[in-house]
Coordinates of C-alpha atoms in Angstrom, one line a residue:
Chain A
M1 CA 97.4 125.3 162.7
P2 CA 97.4 126.8 158.8
D3 CA 93.7 126.5 156.9
R4 CA 93.7 123.0 154.8
I5 CA 95.0 123.0 151.0
A6 CA 93.9 121.6 148.5
P7 CA 95.3 118.6 147.0
T8 CA 98.0 119.5 144.1
A9 CA 98.5 117.2 141.3
I10 CA 101.5 116.3 140.8
T11 CA 101.4 114.9 136.5
A12 CA 105.0 113.9 136.2
Y13 CA 108.3 113.0 138.6
T14 CA 111.1 110.9 138.1
A15 CA 114.1 110.5 140.1
I16 CA 118.2 108.9 138.5
S17 CA 120.2 107.8 141.5
A18 CA 122.6 105.2 143.1
L19 CA 119.3 102.4 142.1
G20 CA 118.6 103.3 139.1
S21 CA 117.2 105.9 136.0
G22 CA 113.8 106.4 136.3
R23 CA 110.6 105.0 138.1
A24 CA 111.1 101.7 137.4
A25 CA 114.4 101.2 138.4
H26 CA 113.6 102.7 141.5
A27 CA 110.8 100.2 142.6
E28 CA 112.5 97.5 141.0
A29 CA 115.0 98.4 143.9
L30 CA 113.5 98.8 146.5
R31 CA 111.6 95.2 145.1
A32 CA 114.6 93.7 145.5
R33 CA 116.1 95.1 148.4
R34 CA 118.8 96.3 146.5
S35 CA 120.9 98.6 147.7
G36 CA 123.5 101.5 146.1
L37 CA 125.8 101.5 147.2
R38 CA 129.7 100.6 146.6
A39 CA 133.0 101.4 148.5
N40 CA 133.6 104.6 148.6
D41 CA 135.7 105.4 145.4
F42 CA 135.4 108.2 144.8
T43 CA 137.7 110.6 147.0
A44 CA 141.7 110.6 145.4
T45 CA 142.3 110.3 149.0
P46 CA 141.6 107.3 150.8
L47 CA 138.0 107.8 153.1
A48 CA 136.3 104.2 154.7
C49 CA 132.7 105.1 153.7
A50 CA 130.1 103.0 151.4
I51 CA 128.8 105.8 148.3
G52 CA 125.8 105.8 146.4
R53 CA 127.1 107.3 142.9
V54 CA 125.6 107.8 139.7
D55 CA 127.9 105.7 136.8
G56 CA 129.2 107.4 133.3
L57 CA 129.3 110.9 135.1
E58 CA 132.6 111.7 134.0
D59 CA 132.8 109.8 130.7
A60 CA 129.0 112.9 129.5
P61 CA 129.9 116.2 129.8
L62 CA 126.7 118.6 128.2
P63 CA 125.9 118.8 124.8
A64 CA 128.0 122.4 123.3
D65 CA 125.0 124.0 123.9
F66 CA 125.3 124.0 127.2
A67 CA 128.5 123.8 128.2
R68 CA 129.0 127.0 129.8
Y69 CA 126.7 124.2 132.7
D70 CA 129.1 122.0 132.1
C71 CA 130.1 120.3 136.2
R72 CA 128.7 117.2 138.0
N73 CA 126.0 118.4 139.4
N74 CA 124.8 119.3 135.4
R75 CA 125.6 116.3 134.6
L76 CA 123.4 114.7 136.7
A77 CA 120.7 116.7 136.5
W78 CA 121.0 116.3 132.5
Q79 CA 120.8 112.4 133.0
G80 CA 117.7 112.7 135.3
L81 CA 115.7 115.2 132.8
F82 CA 115.0 112.8 130.2
A83 CA 114.7 109.9 132.6
D84 CA 110.7 109.1 132.6
G85 CA 110.3 111.5 129.4
F86 CA 110.4 113.5 132.2
L87 CA 111.3 116.6 129.5
D88 CA 109.1 116.3 127.8
A89 CA 106.7 116.7 130.3
A90 CA 107.8 119.6 131.3
R91 CA 107.6 121.7 127.9
A92 CA 104.3 120.2 127.2
A93 CA 103.5 122.2 130.1
I94 CA 105.5 125.0 129.0
A95 CA 103.6 124.6 126.0
R96 CA 99.6 124.6 127.3
H97 CA 100.6 127.2 130.0
G98 CA 103.1 129.9 128.8
A99 CA 106.4 130.0 129.9
Q100 CA 105.3 132.9 132.3
R101 CA 103.0 130.7 133.8
V102 CA 105.6 128.2 134.3
A103 CA 107.7 127.8 137.3
L104 CA 111.2 126.2 138.3
V105 CA 112.2 125.9 142.3
V106 CA 114.8 123.9 142.3
G107 CA 116.4 122.9 145.6
T108 CA 120.6 122.0 146.0
S109 CA 122.7 122.3 148.8
T110 CA 125.8 120.8 147.0
A111 CA 125.3 122.8 143.9
S112 CA 128.1 122.6 141.5
I113 CA 130.6 123.1 144.3
G114 CA 132.3 119.8 143.0
A115 CA 133.2 122.9 140.0
T116 CA 135.2 125.3 142.7
E117 CA 136.7 122.3 144.2
Q118 CA 138.3 121.5 140.9
A119 CA 139.4 125.1 140.5
Y120 CA 141.3 125.1 143.7
R121 CA 142.7 122.2 142.3
E122 CA 144.3 123.1 139.5
L123 CA 144.8 127.0 140.1
D124 CA 147.1 128.8 137.5
G125 CA 149.1 131.0 138.9
G126 CA 146.6 131.4 141.6
A127 CA 143.9 131.8 138.7
F128 CA 140.9 129.0 138.0
P129 CA 141.5 127.3 135.1
A130 CA 140.4 129.5 132.4
Y131 CA 137.8 126.5 132.1
L132 CA 136.3 126.5 135.2
A133 CA 136.8 130.6 135.1
E134 CA 133.2 130.8 134.4
P135 CA 130.7 132.8 137.2
R136 CA 128.2 130.1 136.3
L137 CA 129.3 127.7 138.2
H138 CA 130.6 129.2 140.8
T139 CA 126.9 129.9 143.0
P140 CA 124.4 128.3 145.2
H141 CA 122.1 129.2 142.2
S142 CA 123.7 126.9 139.4
L143 CA 121.7 124.7 139.0
G144 CA 118.3 127.7 138.4
L145 CA 120.3 129.2 135.4
F146 CA 120.9 125.3 133.8
L147 CA 117.8 124.6 134.2
E148 CA 116.5 127.8 133.1
A149 CA 118.7 127.8 130.5
V150 CA 117.6 123.9 129.0
L151 CA 113.8 124.3 130.1
G152 CA 114.2 128.1 129.0
T153 CA 110.4 129.2 131.7
R154 CA 110.2 132.8 132.3
G155 CA 107.9 131.9 136.0
P156 CA 109.8 132.7 138.9
C157 CA 112.8 131.3 139.5
L158 CA 114.1 130.1 142.7
T159 CA 117.2 128.1 144.7
I160 CA 116.3 126.9 147.8
A161 CA 119.5 125.9 149.9
T162 CA 118.1 124.6 153.4
A163 CA 121.2 122.1 153.5
C164 CA 119.3 118.4 153.6
S165 CA 115.7 119.6 153.7
S166 CA 116.3 121.8 150.6
S167 CA 114.8 119.3 147.9
A168 CA 111.7 118.4 150.5
K169 CA 110.2 122.6 150.9
V170 CA 110.8 123.4 146.4
F171 CA 107.2 121.2 147.0
A172 CA 106.1 123.8 150.2
Q173 CA 107.0 126.2 147.5
A174 CA 105.4 125.9 144.7
E175 CA 101.9 125.0 146.2
R176 CA 101.8 128.6 147.7
L177 CA 102.6 129.4 143.8
L178 CA 99.8 127.6 142.4
R179 CA 97.5 128.3 145.1
L180 CA 98.0 132.2 145.0
G181 CA 97.3 132.1 141.3
V182 CA 100.7 133.4 140.8
A183 CA 102.5 130.4 138.2
D184 CA 99.8 127.9 136.6
A185 CA 102.8 124.6 136.2
A186 CA 106.0 124.8 138.2
I187 CA 109.0 122.3 137.7
L188 CA 110.7 121.3 140.3
A189 CA 114.1 119.4 140.3
G190 CA 116.5 118.2 143.6
V191 CA 119.8 118.1 142.4
D192 CA 122.7 116.8 144.6
T193 CA 126.1 115.6 144.3
L194 CA 129.4 113.3 145.4
C195 CA 132.3 115.7 146.0
G196 CA 134.9 116.6 148.3
S197 CA 133.2 119.2 150.4
V198 CA 130.1 117.4 151.4
L199 CA 132.4 113.5 151.8
F200 CA 135.5 115.8 154.4
G201 CA 133.3 117.4 155.4
F202 CA 130.4 115.1 157.9
N203 CA 133.4 113.1 157.8
A204 CA 135.2 115.5 159.7
L205 CA 132.1 115.8 162.6
E206 CA 132.2 112.1 162.6
L207 CA 129.0 111.1 161.3
V208 CA 130.0 108.9 158.5
A209 CA 129.8 105.6 158.9
P210 CA 132.1 103.4 157.5
E211 CA 130.4 100.4 156.8
A212 CA 126.7 100.3 154.3
C213 CA 124.4 102.9 157.3
R214 CA 121.8 100.9 158.5
P215 CA 118.6 104.1 159.6
F216 CA 117.6 102.9 163.2
D217 CA 119.4 100.1 164.0
A218 CA 120.6 99.7 167.9
A219 CA 124.9 100.0 166.1
R220 CA 124.4 102.8 163.6
R221 CA 127.5 104.3 163.3
G222 CA 126.5 107.9 160.4
I223 CA 125.6 108.1 156.7
S224 CA 126.5 107.5 153.7
I225 CA 126.9 109.9 151.5
G226 CA 124.8 109.8 148.2
E227 CA 124.1 112.2 144.8
A228 CA 120.4 112.4 142.4
A229 CA 118.5 113.9 140.3
G230 CA 115.2 114.3 141.1
F231 CA 112.5 115.4 138.9
A232 CA 108.5 116.6 139.6
L233 CA 106.0 118.4 137.7
L234 CA 103.1 120.3 139.6
E235 CA 99.4 121.4 138.6
R236 CA 96.6 122.0 140.3
D237 CA 94.4 119.9 137.9
G238 CA 95.8 116.9 136.3
A239 CA 96.6 113.2 136.4
G240 CA 98.6 111.8 138.3
P241 CA 99.1 111.6 142.9
R242 CA 98.6 114.6 145.0
L243 CA 101.0 116.8 147.7
L244 CA 98.2 116.3 150.2
G245 CA 99.5 119.0 152.7
H246 CA 103.5 119.9 153.6
G247 CA 104.6 122.0 156.6
E248 CA 107.9 124.1 157.6
S249 CA 109.5 124.9 160.9
S250 CA 112.6 125.1 162.8
D251 CA 114.5 123.7 165.6
A252 CA 115.6 127.3 166.7
H253 CA 118.0 124.2 168.6
H254 CA 121.5 123.4 166.6
M255 CA 123.3 124.3 163.3
S256 CA 124.4 120.3 164.1
T257 CA 122.2 118.8 165.7
P258 CA 118.1 118.0 166.3
H259 CA 116.6 119.5 169.0
P260 CA 116.7 116.9 172.0
E261 CA 112.6 116.5 171.6
G262 CA 112.6 116.8 168.0
L263 CA 109.8 119.9 168.7
G264 CA 111.3 121.7 165.4
A265 CA 110.0 117.9 163.5
R266 CA 107.4 117.9 165.6
L267 CA 105.8 121.2 164.6
A268 CA 106.2 120.6 161.1
L269 CA 104.5 117.0 161.5
A270 CA 101.5 119.3 163.1
D271 CA 101.5 121.4 160.0
A272 CA 101.8 119.3 156.9
L273 CA 99.3 117.4 159.3
A274 CA 96.5 120.4 159.6
R275 CA 97.2 121.2 155.9
A276 CA 97.1 117.7 154.6
G277 CA 93.7 117.6 157.0
M278 CA 94.3 114.6 158.6
T279 CA 95.3 112.9 162.0
P280 CA 98.9 110.2 161.8
A281 CA 96.1 107.7 162.0
G282 CA 94.8 108.0 158.4
I283 CA 98.5 107.9 157.1
D284 CA 99.5 104.5 156.2
Y285 CA 103.1 105.0 155.3
V286 CA 105.8 107.2 156.4
N287 CA 109.3 107.1 154.7
L288 CA 111.6 108.8 157.6
H289 CA 114.7 111.2 158.0
G290 CA 116.4 108.0 159.1
T291 CA 120.2 109.2 158.3
A292 CA 121.9 106.6 160.9
T293 CA 123.3 109.1 162.7
R294 CA 122.5 108.8 166.3
K295 CA 122.0 111.2 167.3
N296 CA 118.4 112.3 164.4
D297 CA 117.3 108.7 164.6
E298 CA 117.0 108.5 167.8
V299 CA 115.1 111.9 167.5
E300 CA 113.4 110.8 165.3
A301 CA 111.9 107.4 166.3
A302 CA 111.3 109.1 169.2
L303 CA 108.4 111.0 167.6
L304 CA 106.7 108.0 165.2
A305 CA 106.4 105.6 168.4
D306 CA 104.8 109.3 170.3
L307 CA 102.6 110.4 168.0
F308 CA 100.8 107.2 165.4
P309 CA 99.3 104.4 165.7
A310 CA 101.1 100.9 165.0
S311 CA 98.8 100.6 162.7
T312 CA 101.5 103.0 160.9
R313 CA 105.0 102.0 158.7
A314 CA 107.9 103.7 158.8
S315 CA 111.4 103.2 157.4
S316 CA 113.6 104.5 155.5
T317 CA 115.1 104.1 152.6
K318 CA 119.0 105.9 152.4
G319 CA 120.4 102.1 152.7
W320 CA 119.1 101.6 149.6
T321 CA 120.3 105.3 148.1
G322 CA 122.3 106.2 151.1
H323 CA 121.8 109.8 152.4
T324 CA 121.8 112.2 148.7
L325 CA 121.4 115.6 151.2
G326 CA 119.9 117.9 149.0
A327 CA 118.4 115.9 146.6
A328 CA 116.8 113.3 149.5
G329 CA 113.2 115.4 150.2
I330 CA 113.1 114.8 146.2
L331 CA 113.9 111.1 145.7
E332 CA 112.5 110.1 149.0
A333 CA 109.9 111.6 147.9
V334 CA 109.4 110.0 144.3
L335 CA 110.5 106.5 146.5
T336 CA 107.3 107.6 149.0
L337 CA 105.3 107.9 145.8
Q338 CA 106.3 104.4 143.7
A339 CA 105.4 102.0 147.2
L340 CA 102.0 104.2 147.3
E341 CA 101.8 103.0 143.6
H342 CA 102.8 100.1 143.7
D343 CA 100.5 99.1 147.2
L344 CA 105.2 98.6 148.6
V345 CA 106.3 99.1 152.1
P346 CA 110.1 99.0 151.8
G347 CA 111.9 98.2 154.8
T348 CA 115.1 99.1 156.4
L349 CA 117.6 98.1 154.4
N350 CA 120.6 96.8 156.2
T351 CA 119.4 97.2 160.0
T352 CA 118.5 94.2 161.7
T353 CA 118.6 94.9 166.1
P354 CA 115.5 98.5 166.0
D355 CA 117.1 101.0 168.5
P356 CA 115.3 100.8 171.9
A357 CA 113.3 104.1 171.8
C358 CA 111.1 103.0 167.7
G359 CA 108.0 101.8 168.1
P360 CA 106.3 98.9 165.8
Q361 CA 106.0 101.2 162.7
L362 CA 109.0 100.6 161.8
A363 CA 109.3 98.2 159.3
L364 CA 112.6 96.5 158.5
A365 CA 111.8 94.0 156.1
N366 CA 109.6 94.6 153.1
E367 CA 106.0 94.6 153.2
S368 CA 102.9 94.5 150.1
R369 CA 100.0 96.4 151.6
P370 CA 97.4 98.9 150.7
L371 CA 98.9 102.2 150.9
R372 CA 96.9 105.1 149.8
T373 CA 98.3 108.2 152.2
A374 CA 101.9 109.3 153.0
L375 CA 104.1 111.5 154.8
S376 CA 108.0 112.1 153.7
H377 CA 109.8 113.5 156.3
S378 CA 113.1 115.5 155.2
F379 CA 115.0 116.9 158.2
G380 CA 118.6 119.9 157.1
F381 CA 121.6 122.0 159.4
G382 CA 120.3 125.0 160.7
G383 CA 117.2 122.8 162.7
N384 CA 115.5 123.3 159.4
N385 CA 112.3 121.1 158.0
C386 CA 110.7 120.2 156.1
I387 CA 107.1 117.3 155.5
L388 CA 105.8 116.0 152.7
A389 CA 102.1 113.9 152.9
F390 CA 101.2 112.3 149.8
G391 CA 98.0 110.6 147.9
R392 CA 96.6 108.1 145.2
D393 CA 95.6 109.9 142.7
Chain B
M1 CA 96.2 136.6 141.1
D2 CA 99.4 139.7 139.4
E3 CA 100.0 141.2 141.7
L4 CA 101.5 140.5 145.4
L5 CA 100.9 143.9 146.8
V6 CA 101.8 143.3 150.6
H7 CA 103.1 146.5 153.4
I8 CA 106.4 147.2 154.6
E9 CA 105.9 147.4 158.6
G10 CA 110.3 147.6 159.6
I11 CA 113.4 148.1 157.6
G12 CA 117.3 147.0 158.5
W13 CA 120.9 148.2 156.5
W14 CA 123.8 147.4 156.8
T15 CA 126.4 148.7 154.2
A16 CA 131.0 149.6 156.5
Q17 CA 129.3 153.4 155.7
A18 CA 125.9 153.6 157.0
T19 CA 124.9 151.0 159.6
D20 CA 121.6 150.8 159.9
W21 CA 118.5 152.5 157.7
A22 CA 118.0 155.7 159.8
A23 CA 122.1 156.4 158.3
A24 CA 121.2 154.9 154.9
A25 CA 118.0 157.0 153.8
A26 CA 119.5 160.4 155.6
Q27 CA 122.3 159.3 152.9
L28 CA 119.6 158.2 149.9
R29 CA 117.7 161.9 150.2
G30 CA 121.7 163.7 150.5
E31 CA 121.5 164.9 153.8
A32 CA 123.2 163.3 155.0
A33 CA 127.2 162.4 153.8
P34 CA 128.7 158.6 154.3
A35 CA 129.9 157.9 157.8
A36 CA 133.6 156.8 159.5
P37 CA 133.5 153.4 157.4
A38 CA 132.1 150.1 160.5
T39 CA 134.3 146.9 159.9
K40 CA 131.6 144.1 161.2
P41 CA 128.1 144.6 161.9
A42 CA 127.6 144.3 166.4
A43 CA 124.5 141.5 165.4
A44 CA 123.6 142.4 169.1
L45 CA 120.7 139.2 169.6
L46 CA 123.7 136.9 169.0
P47 CA 125.3 135.8 172.1
P48 CA 128.9 136.8 173.0
N49 CA 130.2 134.0 171.9
E50 CA 128.8 133.2 167.9
R51 CA 129.0 136.6 167.6
R52 CA 132.7 136.1 167.5
R53 CA 133.3 133.2 165.8
A54 CA 130.5 133.8 163.6
P55 CA 130.5 134.4 159.6
E56 CA 130.6 137.6 158.3
P57 CA 127.5 136.9 156.3
V58 CA 126.0 135.5 159.4
L59 CA 127.1 139.1 161.2
L60 CA 125.7 141.1 158.0
A61 CA 122.1 138.9 157.7
C62 CA 121.5 138.7 162.3
E63 CA 122.4 142.5 161.5
A64 CA 119.7 143.2 159.2
A65 CA 116.8 141.4 160.8
A66 CA 116.6 142.4 163.5
Q67 CA 116.9 146.1 163.1
A68 CA 113.8 145.3 161.0
C69 CA 112.5 143.2 162.8
A70 CA 112.6 145.7 165.9
M71 CA 111.7 148.9 163.6
S72 CA 108.0 146.4 162.8
E73 CA 107.5 145.6 167.6
R74 CA 106.4 141.7 165.5
D75 CA 108.1 139.3 167.8
A76 CA 111.0 137.7 165.5
A77 CA 110.4 133.9 167.2
T78 CA 106.7 134.7 165.3
L79 CA 108.3 135.8 161.8
P80 CA 108.8 132.6 159.5
C81 CA 112.0 133.2 157.3
V82 CA 113.7 134.1 153.9
F83 CA 117.2 134.5 153.9
A84 CA 118.4 135.1 150.4
S85 CA 121.8 135.0 148.8
I86 CA 123.7 136.3 145.5
H87 CA 126.8 133.8 147.2
G88 CA 126.5 132.6 150.0
D89 CA 130.1 132.5 152.0
L90 CA 132.5 133.3 149.9
A91 CA 135.8 133.2 151.9
I92 CA 133.9 130.1 153.7
T93 CA 133.3 128.0 150.4
D94 CA 137.9 130.0 149.6
A95 CA 138.7 128.1 152.9
M96 CA 137.3 124.5 152.7
C97 CA 138.7 124.3 148.9
A98 CA 141.4 125.1 150.0
T99 CA 142.4 122.1 152.3
L100 CA 140.2 120.3 150.6
A101 CA 143.0 120.7 148.0
D102 CA 145.8 120.4 150.0
D103 CA 144.9 118.1 152.8
P104 CA 141.1 117.1 152.4
L105 CA 141.7 114.9 155.9
Q106 CA 142.1 118.6 158.3
L107 CA 138.9 120.0 156.7
S108 CA 136.8 122.3 159.5
P109 CA 134.1 120.7 160.9
T110 CA 132.6 123.8 162.0
R111 CA 133.4 125.4 158.3
F112 CA 131.1 122.7 157.2
H113 CA 128.6 123.3 158.7
N114 CA 128.7 127.1 159.2
S115 CA 129.0 126.7 155.5
V116 CA 125.2 126.0 154.1
H117 CA 123.9 128.8 152.6
N118 CA 120.9 128.6 155.5
A119 CA 123.8 129.1 158.0
P120 CA 121.9 132.5 158.6
A121 CA 118.4 131.2 159.1
G122 CA 120.2 128.7 161.8
Y123 CA 121.6 130.8 163.7
W124 CA 119.1 133.9 163.3
T125 CA 116.3 130.7 164.5
V126 CA 118.5 129.9 167.3
A127 CA 119.1 133.3 168.9
T128 CA 115.6 134.4 167.9
G129 CA 114.2 130.9 169.4
C130 CA 111.7 131.4 166.2
H131 CA 110.4 128.0 165.5
A132 CA 108.3 129.1 162.5
A133 CA 109.6 127.6 158.9
S134 CA 113.3 129.4 157.4
S135 CA 114.5 129.6 154.1
A136 CA 117.5 130.0 152.1
T137 CA 117.7 131.0 148.6
S138 CA 119.5 132.3 145.2
A139 CA 119.2 133.0 142.1
W140 CA 122.5 134.2 141.5
H141 CA 122.7 138.3 140.3
A142 CA 118.4 137.9 140.6
S143 CA 118.7 136.6 144.0
F144 CA 117.5 140.2 145.8
G145 CA 114.0 140.0 143.7
A146 CA 114.0 136.3 143.7
G147 CA 113.5 135.6 147.3
L148 CA 111.9 139.0 147.8
F149 CA 109.0 138.1 145.5
E150 CA 109.6 134.1 147.5
A151 CA 108.8 136.4 150.9
A152 CA 105.3 137.8 149.0
V153 CA 104.4 134.8 148.1
Q154 CA 104.9 132.9 151.4
A155 CA 103.0 136.9 153.7
L156 CA 100.5 136.1 151.4
A157 CA 100.0 132.2 151.3
D158 CA 99.6 132.0 155.0
A159 CA 98.7 135.7 156.4
T160 CA 101.3 136.4 158.3
P161 CA 103.7 138.7 158.5
V162 CA 107.6 137.1 156.9
L163 CA 110.5 138.3 157.5
F164 CA 113.0 139.2 154.6
A165 CA 116.9 139.7 154.2
A166 CA 119.0 139.8 151.3
Y167 CA 122.8 140.2 152.4
D168 CA 126.5 139.1 150.7
G169 CA 129.9 138.9 152.7
R170 CA 133.2 140.1 150.5
A171 CA 135.1 137.5 148.7
P172 CA 138.6 136.9 148.6
D173 CA 140.4 136.3 145.5
P174 CA 141.4 133.5 143.1
L175 CA 137.6 133.2 143.6
G176 CA 136.3 136.7 144.2
A177 CA 138.4 137.1 140.6
V178 CA 135.7 134.9 139.2
V179 CA 132.3 135.6 141.1
G180 CA 133.4 139.2 141.1
T181 CA 133.2 141.4 144.3
A182 CA 131.9 143.9 146.1
P183 CA 131.1 145.4 149.9
A184 CA 129.7 143.8 152.6
Y185 CA 126.1 144.3 152.6
A186 CA 122.6 143.8 153.7
N187 CA 118.5 144.2 154.3
A188 CA 116.1 143.8 154.9
F189 CA 112.1 144.2 155.7
V190 CA 109.7 142.8 157.5
L191 CA 106.6 142.3 154.9
G192 CA 103.0 142.3 156.2
P193 CA 100.3 140.3 154.9
A194 CA 97.3 143.3 155.1
R195 CA 98.2 146.9 155.8
S196 CA 97.4 148.5 159.2
A197 CA 98.8 151.6 161.4
R198 CA 102.2 149.7 161.3
T199 CA 102.4 150.7 157.1
L200 CA 105.6 152.2 156.3
A201 CA 105.0 151.8 153.3
S202 CA 103.3 148.8 150.4
L203 CA 105.1 147.0 147.6
R204 CA 103.6 145.8 144.5
L205 CA 105.2 142.6 143.6
R206 CA 104.2 141.4 140.0
H207 CA 106.6 138.9 138.1
E208 CA 107.5 139.7 133.8
A209 CA 108.3 137.2 131.4
Q210 CA 111.0 140.0 130.5
P211 CA 114.3 140.8 131.7
A212 CA 114.9 144.0 133.7
P213 CA 117.9 146.8 132.3
A214 CA 121.2 144.6 133.1
A215 CA 122.4 145.9 136.2
D216 CA 127.0 145.6 137.5
A217 CA 125.2 143.6 139.7
A218 CA 128.5 141.5 140.1
H219 CA 130.4 144.5 141.3
D220 CA 127.3 146.2 143.1
P221 CA 124.7 144.7 144.4
L222 CA 123.4 147.8 145.5
A223 CA 123.4 149.6 142.2
A224 CA 120.1 147.6 141.0
L225 CA 118.8 148.9 144.3
R226 CA 119.4 152.1 145.3
P227 CA 116.1 153.8 143.5
L228 CA 114.4 151.4 146.1
F229 CA 115.4 152.0 149.3
A230 CA 115.8 155.5 147.7
A231 CA 112.2 155.9 147.4
L232 CA 111.2 154.4 150.7
A233 CA 113.7 157.3 152.2
Q234 CA 112.1 159.6 150.4
A235 CA 108.7 158.0 150.8
G236 CA 107.4 158.8 147.7
P237 CA 105.8 156.8 145.1
S238 CA 108.6 154.7 142.9
Y239 CA 108.7 152.3 140.3
M240 CA 111.0 150.6 139.2
R241 CA 111.6 146.6 138.1
L242 CA 115.2 143.9 139.2
P243 CA 115.9 140.7 137.5
A244 CA 114.2 138.4 138.6
G245 CA 115.5 135.4 136.5
R246 CA 117.1 135.3 133.0
A247 CA 115.0 136.9 131.0
S248 CA 112.1 138.0 133.6
A249 CA 111.5 141.3 135.8
L250 CA 110.1 141.7 139.4
A251 CA 108.4 144.8 138.9
I252 CA 108.3 147.1 141.9
E253 CA 105.4 149.9 142.4
V254 CA 105.8 151.5 145.7
L255 CA 103.3 153.5 147.5
P256 CA 103.2 155.3 149.9

């Protein structure tokens, strides 16, 4: 097992999703049990499903200085930067530490493939139309290139693209950079946006529910896909909640199906708890991956029931936001931190009859109770798992 | 800490002209001519069914990674791994975007799950039974330098050997015409956190806030890496700077 790590300060953080822009909008939606999901009005080819869409991106191009990066994914990133004054906090950290001492670590799964899809829809004599013939839009690193240009960081800069664990793993990577002393601050981002690839791709895998997703419900029928941008600023010291631990693992089982006994998830959990110096009994709340697929929820419900006491409360917030894929790790980290700040256990929206595999930990209704520590689960294709542990300041 | 010191315990290599590190090293030393071009990597560690169906980037990455692990005599199942690529799988991106433009409901489920950037990491961990952390990274034309740095960070942060592999496949048009096409390649290192009897050479890495000399990475990602691998082939000391970001570089000192 890994050694215990020192807590890392999260000195600024925010998110934008179908629930709105900023921490307060997210906390308020959780409290009011107001879902951001709506009937799919995104795809030109009809697809009966619910989506978590951010309004207004179509009419909000990037400023002229960044026009070469203009695409839905970077537009959402740009809007997210202004939520809760995150851009100001990031720039202040860069001024404080020096640009070369600030790392930029981003997680995404879609990146800007929506722009590539568009170029193929608009091929001109077999070639991309001129306005989309920008190589910076057709790379998994497009978000990193855009944010590096906006922020002017000169420390390590990297995209992690491990499907639905991408923007959880950015926390682990940032903590290592700070622990080794190769950076003094790390700006973390996770952004994924709606596009044909994920909507029709998950549909082809028969993993998309025709209605709004019902995590852990006995009658669940699959995921609802959403979009989001999340940001966090990590430093060794400072005011704010704490990253206490992180655990990463691989299922070594299958490209798109979780290990039947959740072996990888259990290894990631043990690793995260060891780094945090905690046991399951010390965890007040778990924000579950809870996608509402048959398989994920069955495996995760068993893990929860096996390993945690009934005093640990747990829920999936995907009924609010949809599954935001590469952004889910950081969006749900933000929701978890809001749960801690407000002593609020969000329930599991849309779910009425829990799967029999669920233990007493699963909260369906919202609960108000003191919360000091929490976990956030993220599991992705390729059997890629990451679990984060957080604590109050 | 300004510098990361890691120790190469194994090297993997695949291009059409040199399908393993011994062949590549002989060519880099000028002792051998390029071999008759191979068509695709053997990737013998994959089960025959998967080897037949796996996308090119998976074969490339798994072949180089397996070579590096074999040379290091480390058990691949125990090694955290970092797979870096400039583009991911452009052939799948091309096919998926063409289908989405034509008839989105015909999108292939297998193609979709193979389209994730961590497909090589996924196939690798399944084939080797590896439960350690696996990562898939990109930094556009700085992908090798930024990925190598991340692998070194992991090796030193947890005092563990780490597998690092970098690869890119071919790019079909019309995407290739925009992002640049280059011959397929893969290379890999097993990096140890401490010098040992397994050490072949050491690397001193430093992230620097000055840009590296521009290399034509779009057309030949390997060109920028040639000095590094030539130094390793010659077992001599060397110093070079690779792109690591928009205005930053990875300084690499090779210590035999």
